[in-house]
Tab-separated table of C-alpha atoms in Angstrom:
chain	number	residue	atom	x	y	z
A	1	UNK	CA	11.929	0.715	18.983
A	2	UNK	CA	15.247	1.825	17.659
A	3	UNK	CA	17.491	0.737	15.070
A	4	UNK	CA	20.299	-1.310	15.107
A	5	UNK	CA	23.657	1.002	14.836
A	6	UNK	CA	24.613	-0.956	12.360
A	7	UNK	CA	22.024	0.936	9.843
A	8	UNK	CA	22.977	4.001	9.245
A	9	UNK	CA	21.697	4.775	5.445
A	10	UNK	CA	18.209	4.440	4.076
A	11	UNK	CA	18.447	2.280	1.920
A	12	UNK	CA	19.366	-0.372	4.816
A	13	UNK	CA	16.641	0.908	7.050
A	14	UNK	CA	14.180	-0.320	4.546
A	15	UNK	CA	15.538	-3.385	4.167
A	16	UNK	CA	15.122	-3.970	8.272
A	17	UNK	CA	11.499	-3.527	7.714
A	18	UNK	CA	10.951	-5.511	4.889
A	19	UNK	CA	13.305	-8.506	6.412
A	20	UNK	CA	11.288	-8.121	10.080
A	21	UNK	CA	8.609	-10.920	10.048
A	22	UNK	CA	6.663	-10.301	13.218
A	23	UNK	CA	3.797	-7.416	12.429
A	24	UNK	CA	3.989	-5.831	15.821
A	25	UNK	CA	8.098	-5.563	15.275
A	26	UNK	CA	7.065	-4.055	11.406
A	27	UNK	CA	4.803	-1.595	12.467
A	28	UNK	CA	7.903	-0.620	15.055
A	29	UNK	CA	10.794	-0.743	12.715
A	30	UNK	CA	8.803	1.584	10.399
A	31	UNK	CA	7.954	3.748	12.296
A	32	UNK	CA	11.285	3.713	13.815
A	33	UNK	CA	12.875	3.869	10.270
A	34	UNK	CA	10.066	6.720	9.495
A	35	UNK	CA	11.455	9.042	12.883
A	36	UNK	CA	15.178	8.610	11.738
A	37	UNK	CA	15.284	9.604	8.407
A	38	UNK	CA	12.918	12.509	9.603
A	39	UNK	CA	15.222	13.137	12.537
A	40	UNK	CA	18.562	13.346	9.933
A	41	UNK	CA	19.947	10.157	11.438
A	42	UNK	CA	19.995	8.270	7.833
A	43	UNK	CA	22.053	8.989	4.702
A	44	UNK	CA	20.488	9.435	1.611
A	45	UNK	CA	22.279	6.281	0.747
A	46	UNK	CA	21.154	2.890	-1.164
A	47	UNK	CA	23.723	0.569	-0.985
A	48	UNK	CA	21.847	-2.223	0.423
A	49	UNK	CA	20.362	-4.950	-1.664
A	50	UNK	CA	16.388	-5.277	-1.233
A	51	UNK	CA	15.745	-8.473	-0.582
A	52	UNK	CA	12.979	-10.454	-3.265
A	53	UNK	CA	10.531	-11.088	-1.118
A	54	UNK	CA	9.990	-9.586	2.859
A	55	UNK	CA	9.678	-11.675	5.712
A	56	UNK	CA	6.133	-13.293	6.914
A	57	UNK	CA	5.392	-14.206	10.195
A	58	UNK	CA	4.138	-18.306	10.482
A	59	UNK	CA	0.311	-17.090	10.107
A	60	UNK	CA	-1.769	-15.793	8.394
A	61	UNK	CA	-1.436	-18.900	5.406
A	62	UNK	CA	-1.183	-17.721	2.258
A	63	UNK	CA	-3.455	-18.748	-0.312
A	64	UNK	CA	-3.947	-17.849	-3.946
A	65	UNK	CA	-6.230	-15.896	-4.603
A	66	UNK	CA	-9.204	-18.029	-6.316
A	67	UNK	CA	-9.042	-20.260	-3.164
A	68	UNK	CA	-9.706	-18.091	-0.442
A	69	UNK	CA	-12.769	-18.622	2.014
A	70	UNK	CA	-15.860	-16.972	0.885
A	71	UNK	CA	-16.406	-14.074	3.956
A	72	UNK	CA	-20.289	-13.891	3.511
A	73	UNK	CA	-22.815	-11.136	4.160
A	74	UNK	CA	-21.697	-8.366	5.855
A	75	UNK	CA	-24.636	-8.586	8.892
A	76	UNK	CA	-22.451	-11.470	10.693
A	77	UNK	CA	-19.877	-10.365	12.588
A	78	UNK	CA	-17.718	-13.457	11.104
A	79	UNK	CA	-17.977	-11.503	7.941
A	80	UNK	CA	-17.367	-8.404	9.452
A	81	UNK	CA	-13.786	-9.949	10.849
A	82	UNK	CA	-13.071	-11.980	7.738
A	83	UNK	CA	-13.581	-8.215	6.005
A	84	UNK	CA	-11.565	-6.647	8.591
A	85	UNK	CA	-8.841	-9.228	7.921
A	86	UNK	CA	-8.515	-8.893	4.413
A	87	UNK	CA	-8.284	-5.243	4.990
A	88	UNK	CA	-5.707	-5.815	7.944
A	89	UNK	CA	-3.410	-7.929	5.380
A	90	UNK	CA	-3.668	-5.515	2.712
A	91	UNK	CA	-2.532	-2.589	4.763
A	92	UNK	CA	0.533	-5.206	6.303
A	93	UNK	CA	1.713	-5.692	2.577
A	94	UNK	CA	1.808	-1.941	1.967
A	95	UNK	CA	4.411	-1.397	4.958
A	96	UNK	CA	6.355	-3.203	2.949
A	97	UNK	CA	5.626	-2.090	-0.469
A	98	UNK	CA	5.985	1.454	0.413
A	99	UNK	CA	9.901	0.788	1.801
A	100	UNK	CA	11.004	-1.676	-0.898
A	101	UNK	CA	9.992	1.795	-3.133
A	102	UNK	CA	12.006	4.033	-1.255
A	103	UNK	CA	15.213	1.339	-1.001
A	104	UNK	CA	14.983	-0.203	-4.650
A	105	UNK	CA	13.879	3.303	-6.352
A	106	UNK	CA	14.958	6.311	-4.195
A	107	UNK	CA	18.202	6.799	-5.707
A	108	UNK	CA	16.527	7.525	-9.103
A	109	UNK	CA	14.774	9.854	-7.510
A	110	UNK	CA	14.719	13.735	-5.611
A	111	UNK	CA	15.379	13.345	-1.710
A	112	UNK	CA	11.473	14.606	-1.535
A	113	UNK	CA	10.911	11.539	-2.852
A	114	UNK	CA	12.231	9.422	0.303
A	115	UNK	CA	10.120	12.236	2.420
A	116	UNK	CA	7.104	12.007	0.761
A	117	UNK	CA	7.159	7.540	0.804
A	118	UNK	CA	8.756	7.660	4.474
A	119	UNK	CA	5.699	9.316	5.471
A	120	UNK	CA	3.107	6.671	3.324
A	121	UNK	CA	5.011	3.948	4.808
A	122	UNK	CA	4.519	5.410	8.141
A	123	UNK	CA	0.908	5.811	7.728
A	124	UNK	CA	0.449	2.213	6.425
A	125	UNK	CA	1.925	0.955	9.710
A	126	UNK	CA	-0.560	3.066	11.232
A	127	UNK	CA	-3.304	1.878	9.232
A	128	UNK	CA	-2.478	-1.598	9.694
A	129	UNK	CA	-2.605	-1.225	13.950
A	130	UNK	CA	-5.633	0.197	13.816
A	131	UNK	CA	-7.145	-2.408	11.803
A	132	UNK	CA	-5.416	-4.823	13.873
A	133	UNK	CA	-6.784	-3.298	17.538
A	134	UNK	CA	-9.976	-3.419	16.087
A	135	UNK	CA	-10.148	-7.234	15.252
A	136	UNK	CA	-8.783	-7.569	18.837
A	137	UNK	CA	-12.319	-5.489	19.989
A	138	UNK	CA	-14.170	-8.046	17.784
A	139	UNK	CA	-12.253	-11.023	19.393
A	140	UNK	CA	-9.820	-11.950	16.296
A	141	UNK	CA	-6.388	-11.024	15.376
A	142	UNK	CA	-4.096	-10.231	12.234
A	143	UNK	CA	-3.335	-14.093	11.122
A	144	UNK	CA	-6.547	-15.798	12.633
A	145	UNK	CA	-7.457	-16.381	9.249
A	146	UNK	CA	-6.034	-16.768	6.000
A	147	UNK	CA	-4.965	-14.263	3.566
A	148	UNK	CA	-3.900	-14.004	-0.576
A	149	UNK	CA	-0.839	-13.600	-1.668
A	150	UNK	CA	-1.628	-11.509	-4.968
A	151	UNK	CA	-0.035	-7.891	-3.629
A	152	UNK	CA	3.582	-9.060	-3.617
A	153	UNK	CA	3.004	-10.183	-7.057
A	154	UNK	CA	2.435	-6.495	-8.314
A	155	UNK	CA	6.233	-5.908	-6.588
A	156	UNK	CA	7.776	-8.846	-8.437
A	157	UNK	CA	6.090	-8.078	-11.512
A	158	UNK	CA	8.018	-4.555	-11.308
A	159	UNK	CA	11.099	-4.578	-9.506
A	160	UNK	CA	12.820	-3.657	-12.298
A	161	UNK	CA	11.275	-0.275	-13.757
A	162	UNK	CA	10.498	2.030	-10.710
A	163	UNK	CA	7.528	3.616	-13.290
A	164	UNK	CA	5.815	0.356	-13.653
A	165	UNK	CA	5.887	0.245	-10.015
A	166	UNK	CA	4.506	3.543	-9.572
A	167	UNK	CA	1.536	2.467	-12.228
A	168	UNK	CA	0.737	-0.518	-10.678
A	169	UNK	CA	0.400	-0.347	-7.000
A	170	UNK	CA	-0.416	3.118	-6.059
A	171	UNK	CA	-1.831	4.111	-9.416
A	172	UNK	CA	-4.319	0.813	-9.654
A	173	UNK	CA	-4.082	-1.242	-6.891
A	174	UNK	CA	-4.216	1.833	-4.310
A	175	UNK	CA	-6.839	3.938	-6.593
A	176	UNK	CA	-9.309	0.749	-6.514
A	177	UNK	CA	-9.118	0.982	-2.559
A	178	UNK	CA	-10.538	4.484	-3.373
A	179	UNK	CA	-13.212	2.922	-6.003
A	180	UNK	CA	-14.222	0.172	-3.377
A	181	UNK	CA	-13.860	1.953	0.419
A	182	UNK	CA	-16.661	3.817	0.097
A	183	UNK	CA	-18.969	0.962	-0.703
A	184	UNK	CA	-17.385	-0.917	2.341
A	185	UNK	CA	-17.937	2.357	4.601
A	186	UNK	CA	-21.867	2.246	4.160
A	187	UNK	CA	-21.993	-1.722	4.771
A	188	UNK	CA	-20.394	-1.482	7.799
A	189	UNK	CA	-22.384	1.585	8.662
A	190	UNK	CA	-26.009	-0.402	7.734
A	191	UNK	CA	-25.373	-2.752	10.302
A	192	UNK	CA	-24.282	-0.117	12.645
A	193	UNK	CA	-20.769	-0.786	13.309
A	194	UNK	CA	-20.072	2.777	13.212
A	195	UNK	CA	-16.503	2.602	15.121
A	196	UNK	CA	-15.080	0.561	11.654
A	197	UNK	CA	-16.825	2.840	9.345
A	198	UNK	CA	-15.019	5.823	10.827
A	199	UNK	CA	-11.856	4.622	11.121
A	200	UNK	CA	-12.214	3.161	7.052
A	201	UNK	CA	-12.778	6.533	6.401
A	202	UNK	CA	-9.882	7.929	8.213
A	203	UNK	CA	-8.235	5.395	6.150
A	204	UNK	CA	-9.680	6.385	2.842
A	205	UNK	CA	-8.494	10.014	3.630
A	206	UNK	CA	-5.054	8.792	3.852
A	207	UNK	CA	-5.022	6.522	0.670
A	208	UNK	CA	-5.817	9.583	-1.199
A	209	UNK	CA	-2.351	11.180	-0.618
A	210	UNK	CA	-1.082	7.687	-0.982
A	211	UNK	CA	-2.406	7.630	-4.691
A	212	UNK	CA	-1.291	11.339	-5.532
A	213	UNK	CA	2.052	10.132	-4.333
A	214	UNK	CA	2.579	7.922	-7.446
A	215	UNK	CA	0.966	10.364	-9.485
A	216	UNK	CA	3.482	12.986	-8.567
A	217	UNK	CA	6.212	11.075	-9.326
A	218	UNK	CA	5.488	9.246	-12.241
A	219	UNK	CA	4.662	12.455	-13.792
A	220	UNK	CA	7.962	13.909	-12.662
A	221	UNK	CA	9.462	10.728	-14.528
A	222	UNK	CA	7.563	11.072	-17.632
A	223	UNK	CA	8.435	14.513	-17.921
A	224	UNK	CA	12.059	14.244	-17.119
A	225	UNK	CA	11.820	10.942	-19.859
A	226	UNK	CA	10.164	13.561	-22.364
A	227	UNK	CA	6.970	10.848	-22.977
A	228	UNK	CA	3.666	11.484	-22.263
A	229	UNK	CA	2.241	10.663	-19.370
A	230	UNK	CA	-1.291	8.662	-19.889
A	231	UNK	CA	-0.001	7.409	-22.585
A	232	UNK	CA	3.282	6.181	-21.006
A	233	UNK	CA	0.781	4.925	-17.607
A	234	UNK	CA	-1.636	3.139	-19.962
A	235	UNK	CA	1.160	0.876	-22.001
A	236	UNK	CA	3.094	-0.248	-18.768
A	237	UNK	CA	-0.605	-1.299	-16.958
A	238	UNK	CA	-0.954	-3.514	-20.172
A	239	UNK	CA	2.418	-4.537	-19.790
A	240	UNK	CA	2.650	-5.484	-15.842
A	241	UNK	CA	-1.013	-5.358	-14.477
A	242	UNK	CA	-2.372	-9.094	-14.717
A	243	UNK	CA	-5.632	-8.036	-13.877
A	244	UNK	CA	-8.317	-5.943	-15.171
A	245	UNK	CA	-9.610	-2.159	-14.365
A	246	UNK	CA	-12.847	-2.357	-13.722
A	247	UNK	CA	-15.528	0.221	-13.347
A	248	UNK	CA	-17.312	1.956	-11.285
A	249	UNK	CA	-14.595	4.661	-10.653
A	250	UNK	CA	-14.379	7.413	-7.752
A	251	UNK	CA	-13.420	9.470	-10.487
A	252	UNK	CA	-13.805	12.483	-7.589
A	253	UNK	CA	-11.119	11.184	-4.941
A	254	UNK	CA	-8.985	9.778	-7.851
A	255	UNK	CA	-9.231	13.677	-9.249
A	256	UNK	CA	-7.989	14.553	-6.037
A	257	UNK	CA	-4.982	12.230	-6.130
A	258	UNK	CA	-3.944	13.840	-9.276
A	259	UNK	CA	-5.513	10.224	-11.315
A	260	UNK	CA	-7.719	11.403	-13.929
A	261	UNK	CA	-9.790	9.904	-16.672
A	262	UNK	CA	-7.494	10.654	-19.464
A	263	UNK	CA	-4.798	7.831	-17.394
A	264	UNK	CA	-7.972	5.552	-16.995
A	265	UNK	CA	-10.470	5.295	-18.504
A	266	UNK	CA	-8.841	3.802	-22.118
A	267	UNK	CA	-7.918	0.899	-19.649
A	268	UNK	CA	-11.214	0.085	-18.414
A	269	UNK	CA	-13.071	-3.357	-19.223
């Protein structure tokens, strides 16, 4: 896939991908968008205005969050897909969460900022066809059934303040993923569907650098702000977070993200 000529700044080439509703055209566009900044084709430019919301394809419906389906236990491959599906949305929202970042934010930011979120957007796209190709294998597909609408909130909440969104997605809603995956990996495992199980993990490898991505920067912000930066984390997740953070922590892979307790563990209920 390649981009219209039309775009030739990056701040525009995110906006494509968040205003492209079909997932298979998405997971193109950001990888196409991904190629051409690497490539040098886009200017460190962002002129274009990010739109509120991206675009959704007709399915999956959207449902708050207290009224979606219960999935059931993990041993029936309907819970297995519903799992899978959940996971499959989750990883769709992030394509976009990780370019509205780089086309709202960059401009407050280093160029190695752009580099370093090109590349997580990238790999959510890639996270999101795998997940995808393996519903196929299970006889399902991304939008078969329905999926929450609580992510996108987390954007709204901070569009505004490019720390608050650093805090909130990839600094709690990303380092839960790294609390919960594991868990996930061994339930798939116990009823032997090894082939998910190993490609969660692959997944959990990436989230890692995905996490110490917001940790970077929000500590480069902090420090060029002259506040602390716990301190500074913990006030804006009371501020913007709506829910709660909840033990148990993987207080080891969050280490390795650069999250540790002293961000945390004040904040947890």
């Amino acid at each position: 896939m390649t981009l219209p000529v039309s775009i030739d700044g990056v701040g525009a080439a995110c906006a494509h991908v968040m205003l492209t509703p079909d997932p298979y055209a998405k997971l193109m566009g950001a990888r196409a968008v991904a190629r051409a900044w690497r490539l040098g084709h886009l200017a460190h430019r962002f002129d274009a205005i990010m739109p509120d919301r991206p675009a959704r394809p007709a399915t999956p419906e959207l449902l708050p969050p207290g009224q979606m389906p219960r999935r059931g236990k993990i041993g029936s491959e309907r819970a297995r897909i519903a799992m899978l599906h959940a996971l499959a949305h989750i990883e769709f929202v992030a394509i976009d969460l990780a370019f509205d970042l780089i086309g709202r934010f960059g401009g407050e930011f280093p160029r190695d900022f752009t580099n370093q979120w090109m590349q997580v957007g990238a790999e959510e796209a890639m996270h999101f066809a795998l997940l995808d190709r393996r519903l196929r294998q299970m006889g399902s597909h991304y939008g078969a059934l329905p999926a929450h609408d609580g992510l996108w909130q987390a954007a709204e909440e901070t569009a505004g303040d490019a720390l608050a969104r650093l805090a909130i997605v990839p600094m709690v809603l990303e380092a839960r993923a790294l609390d919960i995956t594991p868990a996930t990996i061994e339930r798939f495992e116990s009823v032997g569907d090894r082939t998910t199980a190993k490609m969660l993990q692959r997944i959990m490898h990436d989230e890692i650098r995905h996490v110490s991505a917001g940790t970077t920067w929000f500590s480069w912000a902090t420090n060029r702000l002259g506040v602390e930066s716990a301190n500074h984390y913990q006030m804006l997740v009371k501020r913007h977070f709506r829910g709660s953070v909840k033990p148990p922590f993987n207080d080891s892979a969050r280490r390795q993200a650069g999250l540790t307790e002293d961000f945390y563990a004040a904040l947890a209920t």
